[in-house]
PDB file of C-alpha atoms in Angstrom:
ATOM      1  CA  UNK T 568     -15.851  25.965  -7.422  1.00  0.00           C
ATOM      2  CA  UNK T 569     -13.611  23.421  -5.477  1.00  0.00           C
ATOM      3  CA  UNK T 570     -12.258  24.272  -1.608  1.00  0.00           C
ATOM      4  CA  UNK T 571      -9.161  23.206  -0.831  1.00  0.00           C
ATOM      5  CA  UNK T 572      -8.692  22.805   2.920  1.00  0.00           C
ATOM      6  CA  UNK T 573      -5.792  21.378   5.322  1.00  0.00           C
ATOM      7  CA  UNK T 574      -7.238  19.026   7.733  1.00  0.00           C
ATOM      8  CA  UNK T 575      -6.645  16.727  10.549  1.00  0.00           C
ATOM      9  CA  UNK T 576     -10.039  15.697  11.815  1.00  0.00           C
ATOM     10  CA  UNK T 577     -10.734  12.108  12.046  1.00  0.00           C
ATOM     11  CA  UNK T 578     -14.061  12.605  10.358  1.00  0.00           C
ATOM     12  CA  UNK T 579     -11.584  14.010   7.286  1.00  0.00           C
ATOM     13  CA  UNK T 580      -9.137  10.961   7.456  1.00  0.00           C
ATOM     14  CA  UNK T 581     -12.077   8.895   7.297  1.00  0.00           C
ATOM     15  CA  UNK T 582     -13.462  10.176   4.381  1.00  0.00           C
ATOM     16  CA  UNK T 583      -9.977  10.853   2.584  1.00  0.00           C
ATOM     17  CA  UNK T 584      -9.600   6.673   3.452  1.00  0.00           C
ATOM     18  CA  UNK T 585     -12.856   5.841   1.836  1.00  0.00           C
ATOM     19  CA  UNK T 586     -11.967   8.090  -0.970  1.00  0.00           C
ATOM     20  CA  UNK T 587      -8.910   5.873  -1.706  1.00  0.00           C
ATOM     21  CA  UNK T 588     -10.256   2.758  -1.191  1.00  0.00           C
ATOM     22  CA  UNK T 589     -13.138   3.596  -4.455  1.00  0.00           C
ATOM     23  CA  UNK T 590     -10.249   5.167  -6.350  1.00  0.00           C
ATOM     24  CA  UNK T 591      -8.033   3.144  -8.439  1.00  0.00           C
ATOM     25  CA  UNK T 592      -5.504   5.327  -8.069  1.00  0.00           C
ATOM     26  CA  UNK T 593      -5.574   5.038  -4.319  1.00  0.00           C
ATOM     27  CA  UNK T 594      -2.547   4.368  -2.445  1.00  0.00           C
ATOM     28  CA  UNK T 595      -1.396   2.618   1.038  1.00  0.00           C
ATOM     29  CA  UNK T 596       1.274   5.222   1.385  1.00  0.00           C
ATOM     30  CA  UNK T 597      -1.380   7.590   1.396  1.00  0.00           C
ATOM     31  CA  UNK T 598      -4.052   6.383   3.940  1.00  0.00           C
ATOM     32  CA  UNK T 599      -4.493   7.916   7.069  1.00  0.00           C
ATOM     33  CA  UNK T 600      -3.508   5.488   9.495  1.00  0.00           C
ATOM     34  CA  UNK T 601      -0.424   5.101   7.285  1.00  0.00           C
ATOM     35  CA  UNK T 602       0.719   8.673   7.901  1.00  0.00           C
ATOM     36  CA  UNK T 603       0.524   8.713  11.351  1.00  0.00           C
ATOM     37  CA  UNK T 604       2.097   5.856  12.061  1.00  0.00           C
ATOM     38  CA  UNK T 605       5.684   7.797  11.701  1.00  0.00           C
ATOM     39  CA  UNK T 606       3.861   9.826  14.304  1.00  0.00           C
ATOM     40  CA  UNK T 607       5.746   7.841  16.986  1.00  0.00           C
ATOM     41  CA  UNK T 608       9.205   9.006  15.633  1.00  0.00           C
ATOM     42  CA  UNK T 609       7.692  12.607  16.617  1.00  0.00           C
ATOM     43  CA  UNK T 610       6.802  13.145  12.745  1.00  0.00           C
ATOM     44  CA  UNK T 611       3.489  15.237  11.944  1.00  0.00           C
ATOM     45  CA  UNK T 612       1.319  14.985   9.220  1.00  0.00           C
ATOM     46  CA  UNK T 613      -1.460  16.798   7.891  1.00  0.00           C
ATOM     47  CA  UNK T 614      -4.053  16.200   5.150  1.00  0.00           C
ATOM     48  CA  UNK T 615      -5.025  18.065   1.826  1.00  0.00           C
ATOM     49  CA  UNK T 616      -8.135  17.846   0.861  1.00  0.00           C
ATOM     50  CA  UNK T 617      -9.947  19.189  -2.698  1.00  0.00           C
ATOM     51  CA  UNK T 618     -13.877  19.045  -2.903  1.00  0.00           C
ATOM     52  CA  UNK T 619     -16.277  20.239  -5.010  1.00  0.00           C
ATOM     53  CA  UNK T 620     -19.401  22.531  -5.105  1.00  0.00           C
ATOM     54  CA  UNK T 621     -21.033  19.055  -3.610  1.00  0.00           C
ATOM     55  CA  UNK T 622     -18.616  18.509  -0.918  1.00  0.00           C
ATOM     56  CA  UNK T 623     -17.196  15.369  -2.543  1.00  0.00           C
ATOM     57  CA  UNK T 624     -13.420  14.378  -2.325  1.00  0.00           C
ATOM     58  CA  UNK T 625     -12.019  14.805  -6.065  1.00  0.00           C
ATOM     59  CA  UNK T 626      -8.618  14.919  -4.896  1.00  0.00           C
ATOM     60  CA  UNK T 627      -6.110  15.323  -1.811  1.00  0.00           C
ATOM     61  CA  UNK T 628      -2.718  14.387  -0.242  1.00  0.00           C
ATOM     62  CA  UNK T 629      -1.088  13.643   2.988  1.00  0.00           C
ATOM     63  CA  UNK T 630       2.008  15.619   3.901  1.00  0.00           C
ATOM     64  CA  UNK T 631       4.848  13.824   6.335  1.00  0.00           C
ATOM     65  CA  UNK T 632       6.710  16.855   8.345  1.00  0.00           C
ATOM     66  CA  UNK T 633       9.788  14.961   9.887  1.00  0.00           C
ATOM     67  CA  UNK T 634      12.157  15.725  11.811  1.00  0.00           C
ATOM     68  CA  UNK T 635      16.154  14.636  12.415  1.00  0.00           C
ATOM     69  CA  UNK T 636      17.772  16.373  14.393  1.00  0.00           C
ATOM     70  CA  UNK T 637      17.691  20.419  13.853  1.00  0.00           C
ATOM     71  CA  UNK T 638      15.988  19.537  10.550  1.00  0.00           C
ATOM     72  CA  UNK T 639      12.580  19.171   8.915  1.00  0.00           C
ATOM     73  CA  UNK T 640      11.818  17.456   5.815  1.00  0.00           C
ATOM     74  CA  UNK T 641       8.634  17.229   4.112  1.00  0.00           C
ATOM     75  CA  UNK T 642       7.850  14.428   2.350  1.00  0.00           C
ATOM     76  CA  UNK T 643       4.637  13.192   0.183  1.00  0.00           C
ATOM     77  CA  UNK T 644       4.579   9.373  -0.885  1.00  0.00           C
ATOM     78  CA  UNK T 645       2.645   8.215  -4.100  1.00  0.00           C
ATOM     79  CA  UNK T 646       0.645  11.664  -3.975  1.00  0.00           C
ATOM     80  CA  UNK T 647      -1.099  13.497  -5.020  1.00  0.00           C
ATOM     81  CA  UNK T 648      -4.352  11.748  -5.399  1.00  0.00           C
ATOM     82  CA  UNK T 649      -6.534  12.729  -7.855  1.00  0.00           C
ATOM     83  CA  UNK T 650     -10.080  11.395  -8.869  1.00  0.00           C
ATOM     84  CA  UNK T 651     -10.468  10.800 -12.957  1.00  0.00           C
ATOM     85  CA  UNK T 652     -11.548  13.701 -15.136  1.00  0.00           C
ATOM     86  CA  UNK T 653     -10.133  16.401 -11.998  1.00  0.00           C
ATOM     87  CA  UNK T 654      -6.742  16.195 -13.669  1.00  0.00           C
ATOM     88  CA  UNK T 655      -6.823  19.587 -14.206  1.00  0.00           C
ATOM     89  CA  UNK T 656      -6.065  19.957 -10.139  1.00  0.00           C
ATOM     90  CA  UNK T 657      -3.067  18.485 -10.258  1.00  0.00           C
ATOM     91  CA  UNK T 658      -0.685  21.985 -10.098  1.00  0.00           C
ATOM     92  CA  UNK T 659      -2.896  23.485  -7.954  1.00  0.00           C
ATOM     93  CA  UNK T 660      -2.515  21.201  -5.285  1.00  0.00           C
ATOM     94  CA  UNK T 661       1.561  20.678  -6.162  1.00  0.00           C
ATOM     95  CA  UNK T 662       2.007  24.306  -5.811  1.00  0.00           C
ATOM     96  CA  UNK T 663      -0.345  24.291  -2.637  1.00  0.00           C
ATOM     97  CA  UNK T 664       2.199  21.135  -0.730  1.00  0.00           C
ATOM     98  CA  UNK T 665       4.903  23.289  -1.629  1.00  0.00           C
ATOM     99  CA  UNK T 666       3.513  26.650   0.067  1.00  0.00           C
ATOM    100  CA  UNK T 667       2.417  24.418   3.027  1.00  0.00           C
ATOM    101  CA  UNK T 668       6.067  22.564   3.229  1.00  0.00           C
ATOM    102  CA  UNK T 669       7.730  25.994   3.140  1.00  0.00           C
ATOM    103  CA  UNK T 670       5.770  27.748   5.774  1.00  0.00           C
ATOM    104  CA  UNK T 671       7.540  24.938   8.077  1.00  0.00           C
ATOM    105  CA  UNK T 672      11.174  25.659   6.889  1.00  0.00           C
ATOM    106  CA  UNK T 673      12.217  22.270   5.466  1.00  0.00           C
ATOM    107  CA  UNK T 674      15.682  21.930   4.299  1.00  0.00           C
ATOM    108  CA  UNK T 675      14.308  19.435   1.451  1.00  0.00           C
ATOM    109  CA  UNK T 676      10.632  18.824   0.012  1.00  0.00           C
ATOM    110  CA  UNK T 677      10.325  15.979  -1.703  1.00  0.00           C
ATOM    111  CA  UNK T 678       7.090  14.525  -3.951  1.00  0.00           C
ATOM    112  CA  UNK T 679       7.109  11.224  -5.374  1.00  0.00           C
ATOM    113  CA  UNK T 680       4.060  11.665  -8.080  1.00  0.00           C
ATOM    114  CA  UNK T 681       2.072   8.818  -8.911  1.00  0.00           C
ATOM    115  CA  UNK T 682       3.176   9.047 -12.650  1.00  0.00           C
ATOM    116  CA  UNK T 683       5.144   5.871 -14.706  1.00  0.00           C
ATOM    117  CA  UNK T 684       7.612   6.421 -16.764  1.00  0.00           C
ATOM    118  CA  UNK T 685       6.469   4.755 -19.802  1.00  0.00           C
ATOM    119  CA  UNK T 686       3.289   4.042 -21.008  1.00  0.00           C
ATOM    120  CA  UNK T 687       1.323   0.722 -19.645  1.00  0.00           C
ATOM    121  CA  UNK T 688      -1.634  -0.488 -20.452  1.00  0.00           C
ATOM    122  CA  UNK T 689      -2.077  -2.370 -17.627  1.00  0.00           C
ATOM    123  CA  UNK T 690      -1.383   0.296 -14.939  1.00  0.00           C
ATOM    124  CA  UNK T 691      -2.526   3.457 -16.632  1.00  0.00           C
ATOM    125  CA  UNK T 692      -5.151   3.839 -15.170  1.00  0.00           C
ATOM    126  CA  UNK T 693      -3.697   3.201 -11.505  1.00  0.00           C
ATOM    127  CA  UNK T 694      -1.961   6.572 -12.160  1.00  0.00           C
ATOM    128  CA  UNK T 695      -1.522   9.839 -13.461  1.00  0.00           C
ATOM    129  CA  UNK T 696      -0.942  10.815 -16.808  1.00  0.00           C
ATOM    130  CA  UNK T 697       0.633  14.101 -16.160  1.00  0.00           C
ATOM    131  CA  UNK T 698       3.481  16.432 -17.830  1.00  0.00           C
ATOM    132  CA  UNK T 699       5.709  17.891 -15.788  1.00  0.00           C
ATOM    133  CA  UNK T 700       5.988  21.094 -17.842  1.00  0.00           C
ATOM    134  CA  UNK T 701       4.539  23.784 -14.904  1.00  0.00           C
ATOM    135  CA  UNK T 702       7.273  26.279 -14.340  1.00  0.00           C
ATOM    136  CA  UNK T 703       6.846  25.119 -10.702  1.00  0.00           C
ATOM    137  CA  UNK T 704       9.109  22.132 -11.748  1.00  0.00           C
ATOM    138  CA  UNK T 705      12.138  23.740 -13.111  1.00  0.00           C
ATOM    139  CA  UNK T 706      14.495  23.562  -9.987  1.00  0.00           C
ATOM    140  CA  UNK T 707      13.186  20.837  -9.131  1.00  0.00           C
ATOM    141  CA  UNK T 708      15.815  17.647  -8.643  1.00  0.00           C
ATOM    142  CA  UNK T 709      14.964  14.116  -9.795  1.00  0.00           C
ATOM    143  CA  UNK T 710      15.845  11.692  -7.080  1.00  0.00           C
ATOM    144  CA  UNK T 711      15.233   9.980  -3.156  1.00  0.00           C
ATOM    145  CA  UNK T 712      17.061  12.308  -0.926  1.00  0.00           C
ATOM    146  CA  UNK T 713      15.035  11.086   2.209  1.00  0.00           C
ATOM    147  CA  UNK T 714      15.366   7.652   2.417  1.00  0.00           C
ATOM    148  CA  UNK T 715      14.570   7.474   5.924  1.00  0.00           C
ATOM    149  CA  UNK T 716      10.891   8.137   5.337  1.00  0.00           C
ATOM    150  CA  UNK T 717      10.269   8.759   1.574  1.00  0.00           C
ATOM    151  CA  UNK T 718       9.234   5.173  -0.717  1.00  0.00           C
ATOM    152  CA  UNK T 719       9.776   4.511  -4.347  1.00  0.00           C
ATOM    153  CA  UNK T 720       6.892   4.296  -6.117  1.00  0.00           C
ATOM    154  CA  UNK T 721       6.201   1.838  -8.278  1.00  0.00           C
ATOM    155  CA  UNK T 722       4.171  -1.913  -9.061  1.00  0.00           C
ATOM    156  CA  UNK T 723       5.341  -5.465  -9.458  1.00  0.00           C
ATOM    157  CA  UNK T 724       1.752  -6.674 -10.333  1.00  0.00           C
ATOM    158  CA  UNK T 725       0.958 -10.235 -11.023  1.00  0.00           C
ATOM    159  CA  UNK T 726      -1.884  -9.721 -14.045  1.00  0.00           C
ATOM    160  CA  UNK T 727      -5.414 -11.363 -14.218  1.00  0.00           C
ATOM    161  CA  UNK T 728      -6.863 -11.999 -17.256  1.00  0.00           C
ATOM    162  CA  UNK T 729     -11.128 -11.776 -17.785  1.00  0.00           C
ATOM    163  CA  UNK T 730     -12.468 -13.049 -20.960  1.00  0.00           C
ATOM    164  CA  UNK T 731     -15.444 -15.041 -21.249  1.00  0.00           C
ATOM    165  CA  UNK T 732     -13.761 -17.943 -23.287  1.00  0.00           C
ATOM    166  CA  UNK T 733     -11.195 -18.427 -20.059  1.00  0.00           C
ATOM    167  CA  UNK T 734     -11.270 -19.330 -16.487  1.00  0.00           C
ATOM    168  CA  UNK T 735      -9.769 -16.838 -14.698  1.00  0.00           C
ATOM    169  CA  UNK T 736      -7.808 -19.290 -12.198  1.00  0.00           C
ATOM    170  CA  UNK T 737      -6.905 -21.370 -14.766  1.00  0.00           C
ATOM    171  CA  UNK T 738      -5.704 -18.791 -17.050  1.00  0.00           C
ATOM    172  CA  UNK T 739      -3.207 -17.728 -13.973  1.00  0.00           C
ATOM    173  CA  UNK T 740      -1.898 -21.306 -13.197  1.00  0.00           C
ATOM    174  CA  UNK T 741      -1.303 -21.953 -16.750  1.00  0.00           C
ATOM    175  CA  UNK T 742       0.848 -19.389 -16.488  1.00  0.00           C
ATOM    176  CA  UNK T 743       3.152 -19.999 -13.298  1.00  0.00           C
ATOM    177  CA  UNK T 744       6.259 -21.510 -14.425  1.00  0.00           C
ATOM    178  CA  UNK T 745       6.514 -25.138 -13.592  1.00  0.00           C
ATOM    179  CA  UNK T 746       8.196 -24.802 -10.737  1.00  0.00           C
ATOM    180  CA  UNK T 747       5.688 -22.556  -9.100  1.00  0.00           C
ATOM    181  CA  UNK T 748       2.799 -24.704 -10.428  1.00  0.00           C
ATOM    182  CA  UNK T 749       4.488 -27.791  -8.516  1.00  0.00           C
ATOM    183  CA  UNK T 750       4.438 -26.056  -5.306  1.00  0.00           C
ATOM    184  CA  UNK T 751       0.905 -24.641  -5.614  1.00  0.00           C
ATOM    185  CA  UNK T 752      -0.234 -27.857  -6.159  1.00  0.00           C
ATOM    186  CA  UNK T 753       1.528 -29.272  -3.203  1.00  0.00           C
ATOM    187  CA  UNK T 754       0.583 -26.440  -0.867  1.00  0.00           C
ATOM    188  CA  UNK T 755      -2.456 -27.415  -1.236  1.00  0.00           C
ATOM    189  CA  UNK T 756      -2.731 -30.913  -0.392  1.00  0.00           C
ATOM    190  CA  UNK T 757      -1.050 -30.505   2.844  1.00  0.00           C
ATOM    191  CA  UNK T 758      -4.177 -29.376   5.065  1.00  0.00           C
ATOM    192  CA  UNK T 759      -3.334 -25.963   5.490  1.00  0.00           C
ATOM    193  CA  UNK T 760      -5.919 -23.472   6.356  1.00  0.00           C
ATOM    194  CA  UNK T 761      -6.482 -19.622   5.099  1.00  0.00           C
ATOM    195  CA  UNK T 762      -7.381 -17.629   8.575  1.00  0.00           C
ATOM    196  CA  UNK T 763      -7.856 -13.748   8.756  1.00  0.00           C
ATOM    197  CA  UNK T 764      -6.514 -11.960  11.683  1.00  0.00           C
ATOM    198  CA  UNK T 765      -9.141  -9.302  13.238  1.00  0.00           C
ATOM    199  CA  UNK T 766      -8.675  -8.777  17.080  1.00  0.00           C
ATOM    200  CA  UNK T 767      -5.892  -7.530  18.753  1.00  0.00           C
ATOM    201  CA  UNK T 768      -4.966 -10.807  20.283  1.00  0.00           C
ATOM    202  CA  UNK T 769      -4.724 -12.702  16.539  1.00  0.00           C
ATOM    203  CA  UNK T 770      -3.022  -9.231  14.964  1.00  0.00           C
ATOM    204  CA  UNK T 771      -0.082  -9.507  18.496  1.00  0.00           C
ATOM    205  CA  UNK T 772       0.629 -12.831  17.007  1.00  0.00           C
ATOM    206  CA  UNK T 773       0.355 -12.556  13.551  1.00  0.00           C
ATOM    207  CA  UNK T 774       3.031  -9.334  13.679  1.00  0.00           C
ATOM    208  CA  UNK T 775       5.563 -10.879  16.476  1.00  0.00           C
ATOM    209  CA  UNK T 776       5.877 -13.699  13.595  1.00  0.00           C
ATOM    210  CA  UNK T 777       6.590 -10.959  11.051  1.00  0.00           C
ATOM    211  CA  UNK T 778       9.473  -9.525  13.792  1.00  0.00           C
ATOM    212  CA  UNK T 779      10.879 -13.143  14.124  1.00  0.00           C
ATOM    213  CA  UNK T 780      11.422 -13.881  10.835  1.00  0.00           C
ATOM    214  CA  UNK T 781      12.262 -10.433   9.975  1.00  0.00           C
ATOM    215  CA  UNK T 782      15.036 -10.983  12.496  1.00  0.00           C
ATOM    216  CA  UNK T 783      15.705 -14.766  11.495  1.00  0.00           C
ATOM    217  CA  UNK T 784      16.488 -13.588   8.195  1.00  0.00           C
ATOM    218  CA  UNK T 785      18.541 -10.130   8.678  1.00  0.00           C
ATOM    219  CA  UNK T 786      16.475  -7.394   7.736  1.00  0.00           C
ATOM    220  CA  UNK T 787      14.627  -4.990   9.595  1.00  0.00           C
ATOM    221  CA  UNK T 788      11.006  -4.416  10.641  1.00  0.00           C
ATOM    222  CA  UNK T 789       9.325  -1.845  12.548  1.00  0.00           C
ATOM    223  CA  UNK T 790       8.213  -3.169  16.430  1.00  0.00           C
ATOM    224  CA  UNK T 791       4.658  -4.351  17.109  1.00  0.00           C
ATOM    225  CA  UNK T 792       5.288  -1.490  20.061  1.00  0.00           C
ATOM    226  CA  UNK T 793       5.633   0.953  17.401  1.00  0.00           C
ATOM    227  CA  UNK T 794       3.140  -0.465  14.770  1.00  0.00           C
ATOM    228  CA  UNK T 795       0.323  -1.726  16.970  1.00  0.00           C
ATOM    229  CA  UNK T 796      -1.934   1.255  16.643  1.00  0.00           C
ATOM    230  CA  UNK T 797      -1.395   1.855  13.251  1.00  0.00           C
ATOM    231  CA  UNK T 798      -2.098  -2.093  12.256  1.00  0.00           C
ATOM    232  CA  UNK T 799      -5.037  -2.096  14.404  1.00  0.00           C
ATOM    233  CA  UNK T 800      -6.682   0.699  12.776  1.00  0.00           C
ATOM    234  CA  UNK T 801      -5.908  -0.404   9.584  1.00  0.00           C
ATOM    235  CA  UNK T 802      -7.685  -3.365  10.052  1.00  0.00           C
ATOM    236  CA  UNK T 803     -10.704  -1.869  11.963  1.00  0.00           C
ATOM    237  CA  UNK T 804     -10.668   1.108   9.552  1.00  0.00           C
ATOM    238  CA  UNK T 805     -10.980  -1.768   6.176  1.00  0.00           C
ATOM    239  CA  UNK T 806      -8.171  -0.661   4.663  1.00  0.00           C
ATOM    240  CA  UNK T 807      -5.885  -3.802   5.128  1.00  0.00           C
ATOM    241  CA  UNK T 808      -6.222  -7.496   5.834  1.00  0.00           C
ATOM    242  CA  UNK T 809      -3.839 -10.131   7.624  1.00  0.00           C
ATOM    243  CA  UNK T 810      -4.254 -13.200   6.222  1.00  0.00           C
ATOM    244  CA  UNK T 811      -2.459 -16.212   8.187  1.00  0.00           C
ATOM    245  CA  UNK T 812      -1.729 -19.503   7.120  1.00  0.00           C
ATOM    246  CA  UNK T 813      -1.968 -22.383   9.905  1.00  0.00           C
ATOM    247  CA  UNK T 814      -0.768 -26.122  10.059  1.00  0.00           C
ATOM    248  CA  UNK T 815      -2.786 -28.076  12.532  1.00  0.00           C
ATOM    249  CA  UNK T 816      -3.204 -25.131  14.516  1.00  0.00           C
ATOM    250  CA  UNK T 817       0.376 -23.800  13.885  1.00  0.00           C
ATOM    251  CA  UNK T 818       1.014 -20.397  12.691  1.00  0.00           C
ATOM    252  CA  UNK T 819       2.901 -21.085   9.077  1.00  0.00           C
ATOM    253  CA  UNK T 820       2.614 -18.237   7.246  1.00  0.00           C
ATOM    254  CA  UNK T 821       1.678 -14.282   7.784  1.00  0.00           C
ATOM    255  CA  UNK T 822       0.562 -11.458   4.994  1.00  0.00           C
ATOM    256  CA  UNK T 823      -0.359  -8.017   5.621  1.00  0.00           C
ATOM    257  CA  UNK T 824      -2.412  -6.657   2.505  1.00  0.00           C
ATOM    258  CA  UNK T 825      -3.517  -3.398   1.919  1.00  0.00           C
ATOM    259  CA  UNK T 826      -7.178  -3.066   0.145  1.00  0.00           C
ATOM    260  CA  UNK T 827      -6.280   0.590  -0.916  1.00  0.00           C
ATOM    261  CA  UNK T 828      -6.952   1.391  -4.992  1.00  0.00           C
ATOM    262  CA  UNK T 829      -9.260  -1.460  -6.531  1.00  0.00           C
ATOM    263  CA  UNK T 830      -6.412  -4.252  -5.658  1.00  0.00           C
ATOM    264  CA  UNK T 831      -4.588  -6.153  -3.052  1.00  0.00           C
ATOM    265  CA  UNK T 832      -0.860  -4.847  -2.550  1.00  0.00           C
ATOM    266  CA  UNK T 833       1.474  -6.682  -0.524  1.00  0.00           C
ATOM    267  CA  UNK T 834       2.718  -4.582   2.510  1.00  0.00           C
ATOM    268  CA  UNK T 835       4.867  -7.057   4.654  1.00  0.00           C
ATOM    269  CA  UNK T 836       5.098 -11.156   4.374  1.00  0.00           C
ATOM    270  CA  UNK T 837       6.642 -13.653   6.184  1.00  0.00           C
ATOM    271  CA  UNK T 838       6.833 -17.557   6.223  1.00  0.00           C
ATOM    272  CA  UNK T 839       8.530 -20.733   8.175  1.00  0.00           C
ATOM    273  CA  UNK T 840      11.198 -22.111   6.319  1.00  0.00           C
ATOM    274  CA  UNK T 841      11.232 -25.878   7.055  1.00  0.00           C
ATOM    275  CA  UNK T 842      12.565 -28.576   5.172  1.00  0.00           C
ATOM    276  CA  UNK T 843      10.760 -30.553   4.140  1.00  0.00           C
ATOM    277  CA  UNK T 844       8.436 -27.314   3.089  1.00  0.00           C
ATOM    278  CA  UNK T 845       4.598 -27.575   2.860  1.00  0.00           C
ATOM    279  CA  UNK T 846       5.042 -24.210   0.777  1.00  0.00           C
ATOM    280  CA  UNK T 847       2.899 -22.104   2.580  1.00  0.00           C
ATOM    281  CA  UNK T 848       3.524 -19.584   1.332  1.00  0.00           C
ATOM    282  CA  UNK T 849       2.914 -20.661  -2.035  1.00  0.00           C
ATOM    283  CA  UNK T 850      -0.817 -21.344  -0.284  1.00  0.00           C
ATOM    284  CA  UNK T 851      -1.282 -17.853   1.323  1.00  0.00           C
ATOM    285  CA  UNK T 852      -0.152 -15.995  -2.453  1.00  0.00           C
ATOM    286  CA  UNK T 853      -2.432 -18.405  -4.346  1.00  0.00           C
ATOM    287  CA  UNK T 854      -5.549 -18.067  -1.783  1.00  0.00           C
ATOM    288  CA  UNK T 855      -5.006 -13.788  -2.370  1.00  0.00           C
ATOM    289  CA  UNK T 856      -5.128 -14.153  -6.181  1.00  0.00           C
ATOM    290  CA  UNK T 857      -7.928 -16.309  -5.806  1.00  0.00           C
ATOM    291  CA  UNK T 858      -9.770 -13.106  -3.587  1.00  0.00           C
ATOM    292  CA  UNK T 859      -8.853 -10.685  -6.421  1.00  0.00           C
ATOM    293  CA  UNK T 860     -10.231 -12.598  -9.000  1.00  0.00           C
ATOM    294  CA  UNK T 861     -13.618 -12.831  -7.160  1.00  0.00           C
ATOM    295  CA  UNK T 862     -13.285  -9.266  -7.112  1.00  0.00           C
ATOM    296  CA  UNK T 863     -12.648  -8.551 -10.327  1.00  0.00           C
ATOM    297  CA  UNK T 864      -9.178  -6.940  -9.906  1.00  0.00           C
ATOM    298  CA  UNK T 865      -6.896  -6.279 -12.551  1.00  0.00           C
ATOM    299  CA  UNK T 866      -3.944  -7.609 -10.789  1.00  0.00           C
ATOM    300  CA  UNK T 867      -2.345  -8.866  -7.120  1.00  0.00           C
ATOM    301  CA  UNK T 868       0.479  -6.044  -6.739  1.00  0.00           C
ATOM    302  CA  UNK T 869       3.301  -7.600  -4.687  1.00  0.00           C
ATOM    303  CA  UNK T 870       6.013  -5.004  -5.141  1.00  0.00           C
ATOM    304  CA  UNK T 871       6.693  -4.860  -1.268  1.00  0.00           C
TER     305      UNK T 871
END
């Protein structure tokens, strides 16, 4: 008999983060410190849990409740998560974000499901293989009608290979294109060093690069004011890393990676651009791949 329960303990988040970190299917949009980090846009968000007779997580989802004006949205990103063999959950817990969402009078509820639209061998088992045939689904509307908040889902993995007659590494640079290989190569001879931001003084710096560049090159970021918490945590909590690459003690080249779901995913990069370039960060992708083939991962997802 499973208990489904809406939660917002820490000592529920906590669980629900280790939950995704084990889980293949696991995703950043989904871990706790993730969903309330819109809570400083005055945004709520609660937490679905399923466990079994045991007590063990088997499946779950966050739930975003935002707010624009006189309106409320509900929103759930890459969700719901559900551990293999529980598929069988999977309209329960739809039908059970639905009464939740409605009990808070949204004028739109919108789920983007873990599921790909065509069969890959590669990311199968990173998702769900689920029909949408529950009658629950018939009025439903295909489509991002909260763009504000809601994120395509969705992988732009670069694959690793495992066979005992290859080198991993090898296998993979084999495989850049020669332009890529040329700048690897270079990166690498020009002393550059692979550093991994942990206290609050290294993650300041590390994020106000991220904001310059992010300004330096027109597009938007959020503000270490409004992200500090949330990247903290993160960090603290094991569910991301910030790797930084340095030149002779200058800050080059920033990465935030989330460890969510049995792979490194890309969740924000940034780099110098100087001419001439010492490509780093040719030297901060490269070190990443080299981390997921130590452990074992299928792929480095950089679809951010």
């Amino acid at each position: 008999m499973n208990n489904i329960i809406w939660t917002h303990s820490e000592e529920d988040f906590r669980a629900w983060d280790k939950f995704l970190i084990s889980s293949k299917r696991g995703h950043y949009l989904q871990a706790s410190d993730w969903l309330k980090s819109y809570e400083v846009y005055g945004f709520n968000c609660e937490l679905l849990l399923v466990k079994d007779e045991k007590g063990q997580i088997v499946g779950g989802s966050g739930l975003l409740i935002c707010k624009l004006f006189i309106f409320k949205f509900c929103v759930v990103n890459c969700g719901p998560i559900i551990k293999k063999g529980h598929e069988k959950l999977f309209n329960v817990i739809v039908k059970e974000i639905l009464s939740r969402s409605r009990s808070y009078n949204p004028v739109a509820i919108t789920i983007n499901f873990p599921i790909l639209e065509k069969k890959d061998e590669n990311l199968d088992s990173f998702c769900l293989d689920i029909s949408l045939d529950d009658p629950v689904f018939k009025k439903s509307k295909s489509g991002n009608y909260i763009k504000f908040v809601s994120c395509i889902n969705g992988f732009r993995e670069v694959p690793l290979k495992y066979h005992d007659e290859i080198n991993t590494e090898e296998h993979l640079f084999k495989n850049f294109n020669k332009g890529t290989r040329r700048d690897v190569r270079y990166s690498l001879n020009n002393n550059l060093s692979l550093k991994f931001a942990e206290s609050r003084k290294d993650l300041k710096k590390a994020y106000l690069f991220l904001e310059k560049i992010a300004k330096e090159q027109n597009f938007s970021r959020r503000s270490w004011k409004d992200f500090e918490k949330t990247l903290i945590n993160m960090v603290k909590n094991k569910v991301c890393i910030v790797p930084t690459c340095y030149h002779e003690d200058i800050l080059k080249s920033v990465l935030i990676i989330s460890t969510i779901g049995k792979r490194y995913s890309l969740l924000m990069a940034g780099s110098l651009r100087e001419n001439p370039s010492l490509h780093s960060g040719r030297f901060i992708h490269f070190q990443i791949l080299k981390m997921s083939i130590q452990n074992k991962f299928l792929f480095y997802d950089i679809s951010v």
